[in-house]
């Protein structure tokens, strides 16, 4: 580990992404697992974070005191749940550090609180941290701009593992927003999130969503653009959670010398 390695705090350290982050940071020269946090009362508090992640002991005991860890650290990697993320954004603002948010399922009210915390913290938030999905978003925006709503219908499909608690996925919403932006419309006013029963024909210009859940699927997303006699499909398959963890560490390192503000993965990847 280099002397200048960025001190990273992993919150939700015992979760699927938390453990992946611990392994990924451990393998990266410019970053270190400085602290690992779980909620008060969690059976994992006091356990070694490396041992839990399958690395063997790394000398970092999981704590339930996030503020102490944030004040001494430089960046927080957060793939937890909306209520926890809002609390962590407030603490990151107090500690004036980098907060990388991967948590999905945040409400409009949550987003406002995150924006407020970004007056003091450097926050990077994205529904998907992988290079591939962010490129897919750019391609979707371009395709939606070229294939107009009079002749082409856009549907966003996603499938995830059976433990996922929010729908549509953060990635599906990212892709839906990219399509809406390509068409110069607001997603909120043009999306169809659920269909059931006698729905009538498809309203012109809408962007539809379909959600599948099952097994251990890490993340499958497709944007289907259907016209008369032809269909264009843009898609991404995640086969390893490391793609999200690598993106999160890249974002933290990128934000290290930035001013407080709310950034996206497109800023990090230079795709904006
Ligand atoms: N943006 C991206 O690229 C990606 C985003 N995600 C998102 O990340 C989130 C987490 O996913 P995943 O790892 O699969 O979920 P898990 O449920 O496996 O992990 C979440 C972890 O956060 C912990 N946690 C919850 N609340 C707190 C709290 N207040 N303090 C400390 N720890 C807390 C949970 O503990 P407990 O079990 O006790 O609640 C759990 O260990 C989801 O929103 C998911 O959609 C996932 C992959 C990629
Ligand atoms: O919950 C997950 O697992 C994932 N969540 C993110 C999402 O909601 O899009 C990213 C990835 O697809 C995995």
PDB file of N, CA and C in Angstrom, residues 226-268:
ATOM      1  N   UNK A 226     -38.545  -0.368 -30.415  1.00  0.00           N
ATOM      2  CA  UNK A 226     -39.310  -1.164 -31.390  1.00  0.00           C
ATOM      3  C   UNK A 226     -40.020  -0.264 -32.391  1.00  0.00           C
ATOM      4  N   UNK A 227     -39.776  -0.540 -33.679  1.00  0.00           N
ATOM      5  CA  UNK A 227     -40.450   0.199 -34.751  1.00  0.00           C
ATOM      6  C   UNK A 227     -41.264  -0.751 -35.603  1.00  0.00           C
ATOM      7  N   UNK A 228     -41.812  -0.254 -36.716  1.00  0.00           N
ATOM      8  CA  UNK A 228     -42.579  -1.110 -37.637  1.00  0.00           C
ATOM      9  C   UNK A 228     -41.601  -1.975 -38.414  1.00  0.00           C
ATOM     10  N   UNK A 229     -41.637  -3.283 -38.173  1.00  0.00           N
ATOM     11  CA  UNK A 229     -40.813  -4.217 -38.957  1.00  0.00           C
ATOM     12  C   UNK A 229     -39.375  -4.326 -38.506  1.00  0.00           C
ATOM     13  N   UNK A 230     -38.950  -3.609 -37.468  1.00  0.00           N
ATOM     14  CA  UNK A 230     -37.568  -3.754 -36.970  1.00  0.00           C
ATOM     15  C   UNK A 230     -37.467  -3.315 -35.513  1.00  0.00           C
ATOM     16  N   UNK A 231     -36.509  -3.930 -34.813  1.00  0.00           N
ATOM     17  CA  UNK A 231     -36.307  -3.626 -33.395  1.00  0.00           C
ATOM     18  C   UNK A 231     -34.809  -3.451 -33.139  1.00  0.00           C
ATOM     19  N   UNK A 232     -34.462  -2.394 -32.419  1.00  0.00           N
ATOM     20  CA  UNK A 232     -33.069  -2.188 -32.015  1.00  0.00           C
ATOM     21  C   UNK A 232     -32.998  -2.508 -30.523  1.00  0.00           C
ATOM     22  N   UNK A 233     -32.039  -3.376 -30.113  1.00  0.00           N
ATOM     23  CA  UNK A 233     -31.888  -3.709 -28.697  1.00  0.00           C
ATOM     24  C   UNK A 233     -30.470  -3.383 -28.238  1.00  0.00           C
ATOM     25  N   UNK A 234     -30.382  -2.573 -27.181  1.00  0.00           N
ATOM     26  CA  UNK A 234     -29.082  -2.251 -26.572  1.00  0.00           C
ATOM     27  C   UNK A 234     -29.082  -2.923 -25.206  1.00  0.00           C
ATOM     28  N   UNK A 235     -28.013  -3.656 -24.882  1.00  0.00           N
ATOM     29  CA  UNK A 235     -28.095  -4.378 -23.610  1.00  0.00           C
ATOM     30  C   UNK A 235     -26.760  -4.485 -22.875  1.00  0.00           C
ATOM     31  N   UNK A 236     -26.852  -4.808 -21.586  1.00  0.00           N
ATOM     32  CA  UNK A 236     -25.665  -4.986 -20.731  1.00  0.00           C
ATOM     33  C   UNK A 236     -25.918  -6.137 -19.771  1.00  0.00           C
ATOM     34  N   UNK A 237     -24.906  -6.982 -19.587  1.00  0.00           N
ATOM     35  CA  UNK A 237     -24.983  -8.075 -18.611  1.00  0.00           C
ATOM     36  C   UNK A 237     -23.864  -7.906 -17.604  1.00  0.00           C
ATOM     37  N   UNK A 238     -24.209  -7.898 -16.332  1.00  0.00           N
ATOM     38  CA  UNK A 238     -23.178  -7.889 -15.291  1.00  0.00           C
ATOM     39  C   UNK A 238     -22.996  -9.331 -14.820  1.00  0.00           C
ATOM     40  N   UNK A 239     -21.755  -9.803 -14.837  1.00  0.00           N
ATOM     41  CA  UNK A 239     -21.508 -11.186 -14.408  1.00  0.00           C
ATOM     42  C   UNK A 239     -20.657 -11.231 -13.132  1.00  0.00           C
ATOM     43  N   UNK A 240     -20.258 -10.047 -12.637  1.00  0.00           N
ATOM     44  CA  UNK A 240     -19.386  -9.993 -11.464  1.00  0.00           C
ATOM     45  C   UNK A 240     -19.587  -8.629 -10.789  1.00  0.00           C
ATOM     46  N   UNK A 241     -19.891  -8.598  -9.476  1.00  0.00           N
ATOM     47  CA  UNK A 241     -20.127  -7.317  -8.776  1.00  0.00           C
ATOM     48  C   UNK A 241     -18.874  -6.443  -8.698  1.00  0.00           C
ATOM     49  N   UNK A 242     -17.719  -7.022  -9.029  1.00  0.00           N
ATOM     50  CA  UNK A 242     -16.478  -6.244  -8.987  1.00  0.00           C
ATOM     51  C   UNK A 242     -16.551  -5.032  -9.914  1.00  0.00           C
ATOM     52  N   UNK A 243     -17.345  -5.117 -10.995  1.00  0.00           N
ATOM     53  CA  UNK A 243     -17.422  -3.962 -11.923  1.00  0.00           C
ATOM     54  C   UNK A 243     -17.978  -2.729 -11.199  1.00  0.00           C
ATOM     55  N   UNK A 244     -18.918  -2.947 -10.276  1.00  0.00           N
ATOM     56  CA  UNK A 244     -19.495  -1.814  -9.540  1.00  0.00           C
ATOM     57  C   UNK A 244     -18.481  -1.293  -8.498  1.00  0.00           C
ATOM     58  N   UNK A 245     -17.804  -2.219  -7.850  1.00  0.00           N
ATOM     59  CA  UNK A 245     -16.839  -1.841  -6.800  1.00  0.00           C
ATOM     60  C   UNK A 245     -15.664  -1.076  -7.396  1.00  0.00           C
ATOM     61  N   UNK A 246     -15.165  -1.542  -8.550  1.00  0.00           N
ATOM     62  CA  UNK A 246     -14.047  -0.828  -9.201  1.00  0.00           C
ATOM     63  C   UNK A 246     -14.475   0.584  -9.573  1.00  0.00           C
ATOM     64  N   UNK A 247     -15.707   0.713 -10.080  1.00  0.00           N
ATOM     65  CA  UNK A 247     -16.225   2.041 -10.442  1.00  0.00           C
ATOM     66  C   UNK A 247     -16.320   2.941  -9.222  1.00  0.00           C
ATOM     67  N   UNK A 248     -16.756   2.372  -8.087  1.00  0.00           N
ATOM     68  CA  UNK A 248     -16.914   3.170  -6.866  1.00  0.00           C
ATOM     69  C   UNK A 248     -15.556   3.678  -6.369  1.00  0.00           C
ATOM     70  N   UNK A 249     -14.537   2.816  -6.408  1.00  0.00           N
ATOM     71  CA  UNK A 249     -13.200   3.245  -5.956  1.00  0.00           C
ATOM     72  C   UNK A 249     -12.654   4.318  -6.915  1.00  0.00           C
ATOM     73  N   UNK A 250     -12.863   4.104  -8.204  1.00  0.00           N
ATOM     74  CA  UNK A 250     -12.413   5.100  -9.199  1.00  0.00           C
ATOM     75  C   UNK A 250     -13.070   6.455  -8.903  1.00  0.00           C
ATOM     76  N   UNK A 251     -14.360   6.418  -8.574  1.00  0.00           N
ATOM     77  CA  UNK A 251     -15.095   7.654  -8.287  1.00  0.00           C
ATOM     78  C   UNK A 251     -14.533   8.342  -7.048  1.00  0.00           C
ATOM     79  N   UNK A 252     -14.223   7.575  -6.006  1.00  0.00           N
ATOM     80  CA  UNK A 252     -13.676   8.162  -4.775  1.00  0.00           C
ATOM     81  C   UNK A 252     -12.334   8.832  -5.062  1.00  0.00           C
ATOM     82  N   UNK A 253     -11.480   8.145  -5.814  1.00  0.00           N
ATOM     83  CA  UNK A 253     -10.153   8.705  -6.134  1.00  0.00           C
ATOM     84  C   UNK A 253     -10.305   9.964  -6.984  1.00  0.00           C
ATOM     85  N   UNK A 254     -11.269   9.943  -7.908  1.00  0.00           N
ATOM     86  CA  UNK A 254     -11.523  11.097  -8.791  1.00  0.00           C
ATOM     87  C   UNK A 254     -11.984  12.304  -7.960  1.00  0.00           C
ATOM     88  N   UNK A 255     -12.841  12.035  -6.970  1.00  0.00           N
ATOM     89  CA  UNK A 255     -13.456  13.130  -6.188  1.00  0.00           C
ATOM     90  C   UNK A 255     -12.515  13.685  -5.123  1.00  0.00           C
ATOM     91  N   UNK A 256     -11.387  13.015  -4.917  1.00  0.00           N
ATOM     92  CA  UNK A 256     -10.484  13.376  -3.810  1.00  0.00           C
ATOM     93  C   UNK A 256     -10.089  14.856  -3.854  1.00  0.00           C
ATOM     94  N   UNK A 257      -9.839  15.390  -5.043  1.00  0.00           N
ATOM     95  CA  UNK A 257      -9.392  16.797  -5.118  1.00  0.00           C
ATOM     96  C   UNK A 257     -10.471  17.719  -5.704  1.00  0.00           C
ATOM     97  N   UNK A 258     -11.737  17.245  -5.682  1.00  0.00           N
ATOM     98  CA  UNK A 258     -12.810  18.087  -6.235  1.00  0.00           C
ATOM     99  C   UNK A 258     -13.426  18.957  -5.139  1.00  0.00           C
ATOM    100  N   UNK A 259     -14.204  19.973  -5.587  1.00  0.00           N
ATOM    101  CA  UNK A 259     -14.927  20.838  -4.641  1.00  0.00           C
ATOM    102  C   UNK A 259     -16.188  20.132  -4.186  1.00  0.00           C
ATOM    103  N   UNK A 260     -16.800  20.540  -3.050  1.00  0.00           N
ATOM    104  CA  UNK A 260     -18.092  19.964  -2.675  1.00  0.00           C
ATOM    105  C   UNK A 260     -19.090  20.114  -3.817  1.00  0.00           C
ATOM    106  N   UNK A 261     -19.960  19.120  -3.975  1.00  0.00           N
ATOM    107  CA  UNK A 261     -20.955  19.167  -5.050  1.00  0.00           C
ATOM    108  C   UNK A 261     -21.511  17.777  -5.293  1.00  0.00           C
ATOM    109  N   UNK A 262     -22.526  17.708  -6.151  1.00  0.00           N
ATOM    110  CA  UNK A 262     -23.141  16.418  -6.490  1.00  0.00           C
ATOM    111  C   UNK A 262     -22.707  16.034  -7.900  1.00  0.00           C
ATOM    112  N   UNK A 263     -21.977  14.933  -8.004  1.00  0.00           N
ATOM    113  CA  UNK A 263     -21.418  14.501  -9.291  1.00  0.00           C
ATOM    114  C   UNK A 263     -22.049  13.176  -9.719  1.00  0.00           C
ATOM    115  N   UNK A 264     -21.883  12.846 -11.022  1.00  0.00           N
ATOM    116  CA  UNK A 264     -22.390  11.554 -11.511  1.00  0.00           C
ATOM    117  C   UNK A 264     -21.220  10.741 -12.061  1.00  0.00           C
ATOM    118  N   UNK A 265     -21.489   9.481 -12.356  1.00  0.00           N
ATOM    119  CA  UNK A 265     -20.442   8.610 -12.904  1.00  0.00           C
ATOM    120  C   UNK A 265     -20.012   9.103 -14.296  1.00  0.00           C
ATOM    121  N   UNK A 266     -20.896   9.823 -14.975  1.00  0.00           N
ATOM    122  CA  UNK A 266     -20.529  10.376 -16.291  1.00  0.00           C
ATOM    123  C   UNK A 266     -19.412  11.408 -16.123  1.00  0.00           C
ATOM    124  N   UNK A 267     -19.459  12.176 -15.004  1.00  0.00           N
ATOM    125  CA  UNK A 267     -18.381  13.139 -14.723  1.00  0.00           C
ATOM    126  C   UNK A 267     -17.070  12.375 -14.496  1.00  0.00           C
ATOM    127  N   UNK A 268     -17.153  11.302 -13.708  1.00  0.00           N
ATOM    128  CA  UNK A 268     -15.952  10.515 -13.368  1.00  0.00           C
ATOM    129  C   UNK A 268     -15.322   9.919 -14.630  1.00  0.00           C
TER     130      UNK A 268
END
